[in-house]
Coordinates of C-alpha atoms in Angstrom, one line a residue:
Chain A
M1 CA 127.7 110.6 88.3
M2 CA 125.0 107.9 88.5
M3 CA 121.9 109.3 90.0
G4 CA 119.9 106.8 92.2
A5 CA 120.4 103.2 91.4
A6 CA 119.8 100.7 88.7
L7 CA 117.9 97.5 89.7
S8 CA 117.4 96.3 93.2
R9 CA 118.5 92.7 92.8
W10 CA 116.2 91.0 95.4
T11 CA 113.0 93.1 94.9
M12 CA 111.5 90.6 92.6
A13 CA 112.1 87.8 95.2
Y14 CA 110.4 90.0 97.9
F15 CA 107.4 90.4 95.5
A16 CA 107.3 86.7 94.8
V17 CA 107.2 85.7 98.4
A18 CA 104.7 88.4 99.2
L19 CA 102.3 87.3 96.5
A20 CA 102.6 83.7 97.6
C21 CA 101.6 84.8 101.2
L22 CA 98.7 86.8 99.8
L23 CA 97.4 83.8 97.9
G24 CA 97.9 81.6 101.0
A25 CA 95.9 84.1 103.2
Q26 CA 93.1 84.4 100.7
A27 CA 92.9 80.6 100.4
M28 CA 92.7 80.4 104.2
M29 CA 89.7 82.8 104.2
V30 CA 88.0 80.8 101.5
M31 CA 88.5 77.6 103.5
G32 CA 87.0 79.3 106.5
L33 CA 90.1 79.3 108.7
G34 CA 90.5 82.1 111.2
Y35 CA 88.0 85.0 111.8
P36 CA 85.0 85.1 111.2
A37 CA 84.8 81.3 111.6
T38 CA 86.9 81.5 114.8
A39 CA 87.4 84.2 117.4
V40 CA 89.6 87.3 116.7
E41 CA 92.2 86.2 119.3
D42 CA 92.2 82.5 118.1
P43 CA 95.6 81.3 116.9
Q44 CA 94.1 80.6 113.4
T45 CA 93.2 84.3 113.1
L46 CA 96.7 85.2 114.3
I47 CA 98.1 83.0 111.5
L48 CA 95.9 84.6 108.9
V49 CA 96.5 88.2 110.1
H50 CA 100.3 87.8 110.2
T51 CA 100.5 86.1 106.9
V52 CA 98.8 89.2 105.5
T53 CA 100.6 91.9 107.4
I54 CA 104.1 90.5 107.5
G55 CA 104.1 88.0 104.6
W56 CA 102.2 90.0 102.1
L57 CA 102.1 93.7 103.0
S58 CA 105.4 94.2 104.8
L59 CA 107.5 92.1 102.3
L60 CA 105.8 93.9 99.4
M61 CA 106.5 97.3 100.9
C62 CA 110.1 96.4 101.8
G63 CA 110.8 95.0 98.3
A64 CA 109.3 98.2 96.8
L65 CA 111.2 100.5 99.1
F66 CA 114.5 98.9 98.3
Q67 CA 113.9 99.9 94.7
F68 CA 112.2 103.2 95.2
V69 CA 113.8 104.9 98.2
P70 CA 116.9 105.5 96.0
V71 CA 114.6 107.0 93.4
L72 CA 113.0 109.2 96.1
V73 CA 116.3 110.6 97.3
A74 CA 118.4 110.2 94.1
Q75 CA 121.0 108.3 96.1
P76 CA 122.1 104.7 95.6
L77 CA 120.9 102.2 98.3
I78 CA 123.4 102.0 101.2
G79 CA 124.1 98.5 102.5
A80 CA 122.4 96.7 99.6
G81 CA 124.3 93.5 100.8
M82 CA 121.9 93.4 103.8
V83 CA 118.7 93.1 101.6
L84 CA 119.0 89.3 101.1
P85 CA 119.8 88.6 104.8
A86 CA 116.8 90.8 105.7
L87 CA 114.5 88.7 103.4
V88 CA 115.9 85.4 104.9
S89 CA 115.4 86.6 108.5
L90 CA 111.9 87.9 107.8
L91 CA 110.9 84.7 106.0
A92 CA 112.4 82.4 108.7
G93 CA 110.8 84.7 111.4
L94 CA 107.4 84.5 109.8
V95 CA 107.6 80.7 109.5
S96 CA 108.6 80.6 113.2
L97 CA 105.8 82.9 114.2
L98 CA 103.2 80.9 112.3
A99 CA 104.6 77.7 113.8
G100 CA 104.4 79.3 117.3
F101 CA 100.7 80.1 116.7
L102 CA 100.2 76.4 115.6
Q103 CA 101.8 75.4 119.0
L104 CA 99.3 77.7 120.8
S105 CA 96.4 76.1 119.1
G106 CA 97.8 72.6 119.8
D107 CA 98.1 71.8 116.1
L108 CA 101.9 71.5 116.3
E109 CA 103.4 69.5 119.2
T110 CA 107.1 70.1 119.5
G111 CA 109.1 71.6 122.3
L112 CA 110.9 74.1 120.0
P113 CA 110.5 77.7 121.2
F114 CA 109.1 79.0 117.9
L115 CA 107.6 82.2 119.3
P116 CA 110.8 83.5 121.0
V117 CA 112.7 82.6 117.9
A118 CA 110.3 84.7 115.8
G119 CA 110.7 87.4 118.4
I120 CA 114.4 87.5 117.5
L121 CA 114.3 86.9 113.7
L122 CA 111.5 89.3 112.8
P123 CA 113.0 92.3 114.5
L124 CA 116.3 91.3 113.1
G125 CA 114.9 91.2 109.5
F126 CA 112.9 94.4 109.9
G127 CA 115.9 96.0 111.7
L128 CA 118.2 95.3 108.7
A129 CA 115.6 96.7 106.3
V130 CA 115.2 99.9 108.5
V131 CA 119.0 100.3 108.7
V132 CA 119.5 100.0 104.9
L133 CA 116.5 102.3 104.1
G134 CA 117.2 104.7 107.0
R135 CA 120.9 105.2 106.0
T136 CA 119.9 105.8 102.4
L137 CA 117.3 108.4 103.6
L138 CA 119.9 110.0 105.9
R139 CA 122.3 110.4 103.0
G140 CA 119.5 112.0 100.9
R141 CA 118.7 114.9 103.3
P142 CA 117.0 117.4 103.0
L143 CA 114.3 114.9 102.3
P144 CA 111.6 115.5 99.7
L145 CA 108.0 115.1 100.9
P146 CA 107.4 111.5 99.8
A147 CA 110.6 110.4 101.5
R148 CA 109.5 112.0 104.8
F149 CA 106.4 109.9 104.8
V150 CA 108.6 106.8 104.3
A151 CA 110.8 107.9 107.2
A152 CA 107.7 108.3 109.4
G153 CA 106.6 104.8 108.2
L154 CA 109.9 103.3 109.2
V155 CA 109.7 104.8 112.7
C156 CA 106.3 103.2 113.0
L157 CA 107.7 99.9 111.8
V158 CA 110.2 99.9 114.6
A159 CA 107.3 100.6 117.1
T160 CA 105.1 97.9 115.6
A161 CA 107.9 95.3 115.7
A162 CA 108.8 96.3 119.3
I163 CA 105.2 95.8 120.5
G164 CA 105.1 92.6 118.5
V165 CA 108.2 91.3 120.4
L166 CA 106.4 92.0 123.7
F167 CA 103.4 90.0 122.5
A168 CA 105.7 87.1 121.4
L169 CA 107.3 87.1 124.9
L170 CA 103.9 87.2 126.6
L171 CA 102.5 84.4 124.5
S172 CA 105.7 82.4 125.3
G173 CA 104.8 82.7 129.0
L174 CA 107.1 85.6 129.7
D175 CA 105.0 88.5 131.1
V176 CA 107.6 91.4 131.0
L177 CA 105.2 94.2 131.8
G178 CA 103.4 92.6 134.7
A179 CA 99.8 91.3 135.1
E180 CA 98.1 94.7 135.4
V181 CA 98.6 95.6 131.7
D182 CA 95.5 95.1 129.6
W183 CA 97.1 93.5 126.5
V184 CA 94.1 93.1 124.3
G185 CA 92.3 96.3 125.3
E186 CA 95.3 98.7 125.5
V187 CA 98.4 97.2 123.8
L188 CA 96.9 95.4 120.8
P189 CA 95.3 98.6 119.4
L190 CA 98.7 100.3 119.5
H191 CA 100.2 97.4 117.6
V192 CA 97.5 97.5 115.0
T193 CA 97.6 101.4 114.7
A194 CA 101.4 101.5 114.4
G195 CA 101.3 98.7 111.8
F196 CA 98.4 99.6 109.6
G197 CA 98.2 103.4 110.2
G198 CA 101.9 104.0 110.6
W199 CA 104.2 101.7 108.8
L200 CA 102.0 100.5 105.9
T201 CA 99.8 103.6 105.3
M202 CA 102.4 106.3 105.8
T203 CA 104.8 104.5 103.3
A204 CA 102.0 103.9 100.9
I205 CA 101.0 107.5 101.0
G206 CA 104.6 108.6 100.5
V207 CA 105.1 106.3 97.5
S208 CA 101.8 107.5 96.0
Y209 CA 103.0 111.2 96.2
R210 CA 105.8 110.3 93.9
L211 CA 104.3 107.6 91.7
L212 CA 101.0 109.2 90.8
P213 CA 102.5 112.4 89.3
M214 CA 105.2 110.3 87.7
F215 CA 102.8 107.9 86.0
M216 CA 100.2 110.5 85.1
L217 CA 102.5 113.4 84.3
S218 CA 100.8 115.6 86.9
P219 CA 102.5 118.7 88.5
D220 CA 104.8 117.3 91.2
K221 CA 105.8 120.5 92.9
E222 CA 105.5 120.1 96.7
R223 CA 102.2 121.7 97.8
I224 CA 101.2 123.0 101.2
T225 CA 98.4 120.4 101.3
G226 CA 101.0 117.6 101.1
K227 CA 102.9 119.1 104.1
A228 CA 99.6 119.3 106.0
V229 CA 99.0 115.6 105.3
L230 CA 102.4 114.8 106.6
W231 CA 102.3 116.8 109.8
S232 CA 98.7 116.0 110.7
S233 CA 99.2 112.3 110.2
C234 CA 102.4 112.3 112.2
S235 CA 100.6 114.2 114.9
A236 CA 97.7 111.7 114.9
L237 CA 100.1 108.8 115.2
A238 CA 102.2 110.4 117.9
L239 CA 99.1 111.2 119.9
V240 CA 97.6 107.7 119.5
L241 CA 100.9 105.8 120.1
V242 CA 102.4 108.0 122.9
V243 CA 100.1 110.7 124.4
V244 CA 96.9 108.6 124.6
P245 CA 98.6 105.7 126.6
L246 CA 100.3 108.3 128.9
E247 CA 97.1 110.1 129.4
R248 CA 95.3 106.9 130.3
A249 CA 98.1 105.8 132.7
L250 CA 98.0 109.2 134.4
G251 CA 94.2 109.4 134.4
G252 CA 93.8 112.4 132.1
P253 CA 90.5 113.7 130.7
G254 CA 90.8 111.9 127.3
I255 CA 91.4 114.9 125.2
A256 CA 94.4 113.3 123.3
W257 CA 92.2 110.7 121.7
H258 CA 89.8 113.3 120.3
A259 CA 92.7 115.4 119.1
A260 CA 94.2 112.4 117.3
C261 CA 90.9 111.7 115.5
L262 CA 90.7 115.4 114.4
A263 CA 94.3 115.3 113.2
M264 CA 93.6 112.1 111.3
L265 CA 90.6 113.6 109.6
V266 CA 92.6 116.7 108.6
A267 CA 95.2 114.4 107.0
V268 CA 92.6 112.3 105.2
V269 CA 90.8 115.4 103.8
F270 CA 94.1 117.0 102.6
Y271 CA 95.3 113.7 101.1
G272 CA 92.0 113.5 99.2
V273 CA 92.5 117.1 98.0
D274 CA 95.9 116.1 96.6
L275 CA 94.7 112.9 95.0
V276 CA 91.9 114.8 93.2
F277 CA 94.5 117.4 92.2
F278 CA 96.9 114.7 90.7
Y279 CA 94.1 113.0 88.7
R280 CA 92.5 116.3 87.6
H281 CA 95.6 118.0 86.6
R282 CA 97.3 115.1 84.9
K283 CA 98.8 115.8 81.5
R284 CA 98.3 112.3 80.3
R285 CA 94.6 111.9 79.5
N286 CA 94.6 108.1 78.7
I287 CA 96.1 106.8 81.9
E288 CA 97.4 103.3 82.3
L289 CA 95.6 100.5 84.2
N290 CA 97.7 100.8 87.3
S291 CA 96.6 104.4 87.8
R292 CA 93.0 103.5 87.1
S293 CA 92.8 100.5 89.4
A294 CA 94.5 102.6 92.1
I295 CA 91.3 104.6 92.3
G296 CA 89.7 101.5 93.8
A297 CA 92.3 101.5 96.5
F298 CA 91.7 105.2 97.2
A299 CA 88.0 104.7 97.3
A300 CA 88.6 101.9 99.9
L301 CA 90.7 104.2 102.0
Y302 CA 87.9 106.8 102.1
L303 CA 85.3 104.1 102.7
S304 CA 87.4 102.9 105.7
V305 CA 87.5 106.4 107.1
A306 CA 83.7 106.7 106.7
L307 CA 83.3 103.3 108.3
L308 CA 85.6 104.3 111.2
V309 CA 83.7 107.5 111.8
G310 CA 80.3 105.6 111.6
L311 CA 81.5 102.9 114.0
V312 CA 82.9 105.4 116.5
A313 CA 79.7 107.5 116.4
T314 CA 77.5 104.5 117.0
G315 CA 79.8 103.1 119.7
T316 CA 80.2 99.8 117.7
L317 CA 83.9 99.9 116.8
G318 CA 84.7 97.1 119.2
Q319 CA 82.5 94.5 117.6
N320 CA 83.1 95.6 114.0
S321 CA 86.9 96.3 114.0
A322 CA 87.5 93.2 111.9
A323 CA 85.4 94.6 109.0
L324 CA 87.3 97.9 109.2
I325 CA 90.7 96.1 109.3
Y326 CA 89.7 93.9 106.4
L327 CA 88.8 96.9 104.3
V328 CA 92.0 98.7 105.2
A329 CA 94.2 95.7 104.6
F330 CA 92.6 94.3 101.4
G331 CA 90.9 97.4 99.9
W332 CA 93.3 100.2 100.5
L333 CA 96.8 98.6 101.1
S334 CA 96.5 95.4 99.0
G335 CA 94.5 97.2 96.3
L336 CA 97.2 99.8 96.0
G337 CA 99.9 97.2 96.2
L338 CA 98.4 95.0 93.4
S339 CA 97.7 98.1 91.2
Q340 CA 101.3 99.3 91.5
L341 CA 102.8 95.8 91.1
Y342 CA 101.0 95.7 87.8
K343 CA 103.2 98.5 86.7
I344 CA 106.4 97.9 88.6
V345 CA 106.9 94.3 87.6
P346 CA 106.8 95.1 83.8
F347 CA 108.9 98.1 84.4
L348 CA 111.7 96.2 86.2
T349 CA 111.4 93.3 83.8
W350 CA 111.8 95.7 80.9
L351 CA 114.8 97.4 82.4
E352 CA 116.4 94.1 83.3
C353 CA 115.9 92.5 79.8
Y354 CA 116.1 95.4 77.4
G355 CA 118.0 98.1 79.3
P356 CA 121.4 96.6 78.4
V357 CA 120.7 96.7 74.6
M358 CA 118.8 99.9 74.5
G359 CA 120.2 102.2 71.8
R360 CA 121.8 99.3 70.0
K361 CA 118.7 97.3 69.1
P362 CA 115.1 98.2 68.6
T363 CA 113.2 97.3 71.9
P364 CA 109.5 96.8 72.7
R365 CA 107.9 99.2 75.0
V366 CA 107.1 98.5 78.7
Q367 CA 103.4 98.6 77.7
D368 CA 104.0 95.8 75.3
L369 CA 104.7 93.4 78.2
V370 CA 101.1 93.6 79.4
V371 CA 97.6 93.4 77.9
E372 CA 95.6 95.9 79.9
K373 CA 92.2 95.2 78.4
R374 CA 92.4 91.6 79.5
D375 CA 93.4 92.5 83.0
M376 CA 91.0 95.3 83.9
P377 CA 88.1 93.0 84.8
W378 CA 90.3 91.2 87.3
F379 CA 90.9 94.5 89.2
A380 CA 87.1 95.1 89.1
L381 CA 86.4 91.6 90.5
Y382 CA 89.0 92.1 93.2
F383 CA 87.6 95.4 94.5
A384 CA 84.0 94.1 94.2
G385 CA 85.1 91.0 96.3
V386 CA 86.6 93.2 99.0
L387 CA 83.5 95.4 99.2
A388 CA 81.3 92.3 99.4
G389 CA 83.6 90.8 102.1
T390 CA 83.5 93.9 104.2
I391 CA 79.7 94.0 104.0
A392 CA 79.5 90.3 104.9
L393 CA 81.7 90.9 108.0
L394 CA 79.5 93.8 109.1
A395 CA 76.4 91.8 108.5
G396 CA 77.8 88.7 110.3
M397 CA 77.4 86.5 107.3
P398 CA 80.5 84.1 107.3
D399 CA 79.4 82.1 104.2
L400 CA 79.0 85.2 102.1
F401 CA 82.5 86.3 103.4
R402 CA 84.0 83.1 102.1
L403 CA 82.4 83.6 98.7
A404 CA 83.6 87.1 98.6
A405 CA 87.1 86.0 99.5
L406 CA 86.9 83.4 96.7
A407 CA 86.3 86.3 94.3
T408 CA 89.4 88.2 95.5
L409 CA 91.4 84.9 95.3
C410 CA 90.4 84.3 91.7
A411 CA 91.2 87.9 90.8
T412 CA 94.6 87.7 92.5
V413 CA 95.5 84.4 90.9
A414 CA 94.7 85.9 87.5
L415 CA 96.9 89.0 88.2
V416 CA 99.7 86.8 89.5
V417 CA 99.5 84.7 86.3
E418 CA 99.7 87.9 84.3
M419 CA 102.8 88.9 86.3
V420 CA 104.4 85.5 85.6
L421 CA 103.6 86.0 81.9
V422 CA 105.3 89.5 82.1
R423 CA 108.5 87.9 83.5
R424 CA 108.3 85.4 80.7
L425 CA 107.9 88.2 78.0
F426 CA 104.9 86.2 76.9
N427 CA 102.9 89.2 75.5
V428 CA 105.8 90.5 73.4
S429 CA 105.7 89.3 69.8
V430 CA 108.2 86.5 69.2
A431 CA 110.0 88.6 66.5
S432 CA 110.9 91.4 69.0
R433 CA 111.0 89.3 72.2
L434 CA 114.7 88.7 72.6
P435 CA 116.9 90.9 70.4
E436 CA 120.5 89.8 70.2
G437 CA 122.4 90.5 73.4
T438 CA 119.4 89.9 75.7
S439 CA 118.4 86.9 77.8
R440 CA 115.0 85.9 79.2
P441 CA 114.7 87.2 82.8
R442 CA 114.6 84.7 85.6
L443 CA 111.3 84.5 87.4
F444 CA 112.4 85.8 90.9
L445 CA 115.9 87.1 90.6
S446 CA 116.9 90.2 88.7
S447 CA 120.2 90.1 87.0
A448 CA 121.5 93.3 88.6
R449 CA 124.3 95.2 87.0
Chain B
M1 CA 133.5 123.5 67.1
A2 CA 133.6 121.6 63.8
D3 CA 132.9 123.3 60.5
N4 CA 129.2 124.1 60.5
E5 CA 128.6 122.6 57.1
E6 CA 129.7 119.2 58.3
A7 CA 128.4 119.5 61.8
E8 CA 124.7 120.3 61.1
P9 CA 123.9 117.2 59.0
L10 CA 125.9 115.0 61.5
A11 CA 123.9 116.4 64.4
A12 CA 120.7 115.8 62.5
D13 CA 121.8 112.2 61.8
I14 CA 122.6 111.7 65.5
I15 CA 119.1 113.0 66.5
E16 CA 117.6 110.6 64.1
A17 CA 119.6 107.7 65.5
L18 CA 118.6 108.6 69.1
R19 CA 115.0 107.8 68.2
V20 CA 115.8 104.1 68.8
V21 CA 116.2 104.9 72.5
I22 CA 112.9 104.6 74.3
D23 CA 112.1 105.9 77.7
P24 CA 110.7 102.8 79.4
E25 CA 108.2 104.6 81.6
L26 CA 106.5 106.6 78.9
G27 CA 107.2 104.2 76.0
E28 CA 108.3 107.1 73.7
N29 CA 111.7 107.8 72.2
V30 CA 113.9 110.3 74.0
V31 CA 114.0 112.7 71.1
D32 CA 110.2 113.2 70.8
L33 CA 109.9 113.4 74.6
G34 CA 112.3 116.3 74.6
L35 CA 114.9 114.6 76.9
I36 CA 117.7 115.5 74.5
Y37 CA 118.6 119.1 75.4
D38 CA 121.5 119.6 73.0
V39 CA 123.6 117.9 70.3
S40 CA 126.8 119.5 69.1
I41 CA 129.8 118.3 67.2
A42 CA 133.3 119.2 68.3
Q43 CA 136.5 118.8 66.4
G44 CA 137.4 115.3 65.3
G45 CA 133.8 114.0 65.1
V46 CA 133.2 114.2 68.8
A47 CA 129.5 114.2 69.5
Q48 CA 128.6 116.1 72.7
I49 CA 125.0 115.4 73.9
E50 CA 123.3 117.0 76.8
M51 CA 120.3 115.0 78.1
T52 CA 118.0 114.6 81.0
T53 CA 115.5 112.0 82.3
T54 CA 111.8 112.4 83.2
T55 CA 112.5 111.7 86.8
K56 CA 115.7 112.5 88.8
G57 CA 117.0 109.2 90.3
C58 CA 115.0 107.0 87.9
P59 CA 116.4 103.5 87.9
A60 CA 116.6 103.6 84.1
T61 CA 119.0 106.6 84.2
A62 CA 122.3 104.7 83.7
Y63 CA 120.7 102.6 80.9
L64 CA 119.4 105.6 79.1
K65 CA 122.7 107.5 79.2
E66 CA 124.6 104.5 77.9
A67 CA 121.9 103.9 75.2
V68 CA 122.2 107.4 74.0
E69 CA 126.0 107.1 73.9
S70 CA 125.8 103.9 71.9
A71 CA 123.2 105.2 69.5
A72 CA 125.2 108.3 68.8
W73 CA 128.4 106.3 68.4
S74 CA 126.7 104.1 65.8
V75 CA 126.3 107.1 63.4
A76 CA 128.8 107.3 60.5
G77 CA 131.2 110.2 61.1
V78 CA 131.0 110.1 64.9
H79 CA 134.3 109.0 66.4
F80 CA 133.4 109.6 70.0
A81 CA 130.2 110.4 71.9
E82 CA 130.1 112.3 75.2
V83 CA 126.8 112.3 77.1
K84 CA 126.2 114.7 79.9
L85 CA 123.2 114.3 82.2
T86 CA 121.6 117.5 83.5
Y87 CA 118.6 118.4 85.6
E88 CA 118.8 122.1 84.8
P89 CA 116.2 122.8 83.7
A90 CA 114.1 119.9 85.0
W91 CA 112.1 118.1 82.3
M92 CA 108.5 119.1 81.9
P93 CA 105.8 117.3 79.8
E94 CA 105.6 120.6 77.8
M95 CA 109.0 119.7 76.3
M96 CA 107.5 116.8 74.3
N97 CA 106.9 117.4 70.6
D98 CA 103.5 117.0 69.0
S99 CA 103.9 113.4 68.0
A100 CA 104.8 112.2 71.5
R101 CA 101.9 114.4 72.9
Q102 CA 99.5 112.9 70.5
R103 CA 100.6 109.3 71.2
L104 CA 100.4 109.8 75.0
G105 CA 97.0 111.6 74.7
L106 CA 98.4 114.7 76.4
A107 CA 96.0 117.4 77.5

């Protein structure tokens, strides 16, 4: 019986589009488009934010999950035929959404209803992804711990997309909930929490629980601390997304919000305990660059939590939320994403090219596809740029922010070039590059078996 | 079971041949990693190999199984190779031999 699956055919295409969106978003920040040059609710900022959250982070996560959910539950992907339609819907939906924002700012003058179209295509694309991943997870029950985090993340993705549709309808002039709803003050935080805290962070944590022990050969037995992270983070999300709005609507005493903060802190503390455990108890002393650079992402996660606590304590969360979101999106989520892409792209490329001749011909190692020494400074530059950018946002220094964004852009360009070189087998010696029976992988499309 | 005098050198040849199969994640061959649990020779030069992978559900599983099959089949005297995947017991880093441990810098 074949356990799990071989290669996810479209994952590399998801990654390619995602990286293009990341580069585009960073270029926008360098050029001074969107916040902090314009207001948070300005259409330019909305373009920037959704290029990052949908174009980069969500496509990256979907592409990765199509490959890794089968690994997590040792089941083949169910409905793999829907993976490409999901990508097309998401991409078309994102383009419509950005075009809709351009209409709002007056930069695009056509009568086409871009925002309502985005309100159909994006939920359709995410819906297809959720159906494929959800059915695969259902088949893999009882779910191991990392898969439960992914399941929770998918529930939050549905919530995020549903709120997003309400916003798309509102911005199209269709106020479905009535005028008494405080969209920016009440509904927007739910959209942001469900997206960053739920969909992206829960899935990232879930994947980390599997990848870290796998890459570093750490003990991977499910520990009570991991379960504590799952249950406390799920409680925090349920409180923020369901109980807090209900309590506000019914005029309660505001206990739910405090309980949610406490649950989140418990989750963060126990996740930290597990991260330290994985790194400390690793069997593999000389870990690879992806596991080393991931430490930058984890540091960004903990800095974000410290910043959140500090901003709440000083009552300045409202005016500094952009700095916090920047650190979460670019330090924690993008940092972890780039780190793991640095491993996943060579791994998938190796399997695609050398897997079919393995055992018949001598093959290079996955490590031979990259030159870690050359790439380490780029990760350092990336995280330094994110830190400087966060400080610039907190200090209200837009020019410094653009400079810091330029540093992250340069680092990302370098890492993307490295990934293209990996796909081209550039770092493998010519003599062992293409043994008989192999062919050079295409840049975006895996030749699935 | 084939005659022991013939089977033992053949099994040793097969194990040697399996060193060409590299686990893509760790970059070491499947023999040194301890992924080959058993190699036995049945009547008629049938090689029976029991193996595992470092991670259950790994996307490389099918490739690894096929690679072990081809590598075993390439050994002179092997007429057929049967590869069985097992996760009992699950692989542990302690199953590596010294040379793999050294190359991976194992604690």
